[in-house]
Amino acid sequence: MSKIWERYRAAVFRNCTHPDSDKDTIAYWKNYLFASAVLYLIPLSIIAVVPGMYMAYISELYLLFFVDFAAIGSFFAIAFLPGISIQIRKLIFCLAIYGVSLALLYTLGSFGPGLLYLLALSIFVVLILDELYGIINVYLNIVICALFGILIEFNVGGSAFTIEYSVLQWFGVSVNLIFLSAVSAFLIPKLFNGLETAFLMRREVDNELQDSLKLLEIKNRELEDFAYTASHDLKEPLRMVRSFSELLKKRQEKNLDEKSLEYIHFIVDGAKRMNQLIEDLLEFSRVGRMYKDVQKVNINDILQDIKTQLQQNPLLIQGEIIYTEMPVIEAVPLSIKILFQNLISNGLKFHPKEKIPRVELIYDEHPDKWVFSVKDNGIGIDKIYHESIFQLFNRLHTSEEYSGTGLGLAICKKIVEQHGGEIWVESEPGKGSTFHFTISKGLSENKIDISDSGSI
């Protein structure tokens, strides 16, 4: 039954609307309202009008019978007959309702809903057609009421209508129809004009916003290109400073005093830290520039590679990394490896000396995303820093206390956001930290869209 209804609905909307038209226009919504009216009026007319046609036939009200029959036929033609413009369909619809209204009014008088149909049609004309048709409808109602007044005055036809009313009574009744149709014809278009203006203003704002976003994307890419180039070019002179400082120390160590050797040590150490900063900055720019191919990634393999690499680091070799069977997800393999590696390394690095560092990884599957958690038993983070730690170059400790450049968590944030997720931390000083992040499921494109990713 649902398939039949969907096919029926598709046919009606295909013939009574322009599917490709802009939704931010009054014309679109007028067509949509018209199609919706046709959609529901056909089954409702079968339920209500067909029994009425039967009663009209057995009551020998043949005019009403034939008008109802013609109206139902018109509704089906409007809904299903191809090759007719939407404007013509609307006019046929209104004429069919006019015919039914007049037939009901003439044959049944106040016992039928003729006047009510005319009033409803007066409002509907303004809703689905241009403002001019609303004015025409007011004049048409005046003509109709005048003609029915003539029928009453001269008792033409001897119908229930002409017998029931006197001219004065009909005037008192019909003037309300004319008044209400005039009110709707003049006020409803004012509302539409206001909405049209609002749509135009919104479109202008959207266009300006899109232009700004495109400009911002260009600037971001230029900034990433600059950071990549500048970082890459800085490595060579920095390597020379470090190499020649070490060479100077090696050749002149016997001729230099303790203070001079200390200065050389500062130069070499500073060059090492600057080199690491450049490497991290290059890594940050590569996330947006180079790491984009989405593949099936087995998180178990990623974690095993990370454990193997950490075993070569004497500062992190003592730590424990605990996890159960992890899932296979769609992601950029190298980016996901960097993400887990940074979070695990931080968990092992930032811990009190009296504790053996331990990092535990768990995950939870949702219909639209994966939720991963990396929990450690380290020194913890004060609540006031929970957001700022994900910013570039943000360090909570000196390099003498803990090594690092302040880019690790910024890289993690950028990777997570490019995978359609978010990252946050739960932590208290002295009670360890738990970093949570989400990865969106079903990254259907072969490459991640980096246009909305963070810039340097």
GROMACS .gro file of C-alpha atoms in nm, residues 7 69 72 81 101 107 121 127 189 199 229 284 355 359 425 428:
model
   16
    7ARG     CA    1   0.400   0.627  -0.678
   69PHE     CA    2  -1.871   1.407  -1.181
   72ILE     CA    3  -1.367   1.459  -1.001
   81LEU     CA    4  -0.256   1.417  -1.754
  101SER     CA    5  -1.982   2.558  -0.517
  107THR     CA    6  -2.965   2.319  -0.560
  121LEU     CA    7  -1.180   2.897  -0.279
  127LEU     CA    8  -0.251   3.114  -0.193
  189PRO     CA    9  -0.027   3.905  -0.080
  199PHE     CA   10   1.397   3.511   0.090
  229THR     CA   11   5.740   2.552   0.232
  284PHE     CA   12   5.031   1.942   1.081
  355LYS     CA   13   5.424   0.535   3.873
  359VAL     CA   14   4.734   0.355   2.879
  425VAL     CA   15   3.915   1.537   2.741
  428GLU     CA   16   4.157   1.604   3.700
   0.00000   0.00000   0.00000
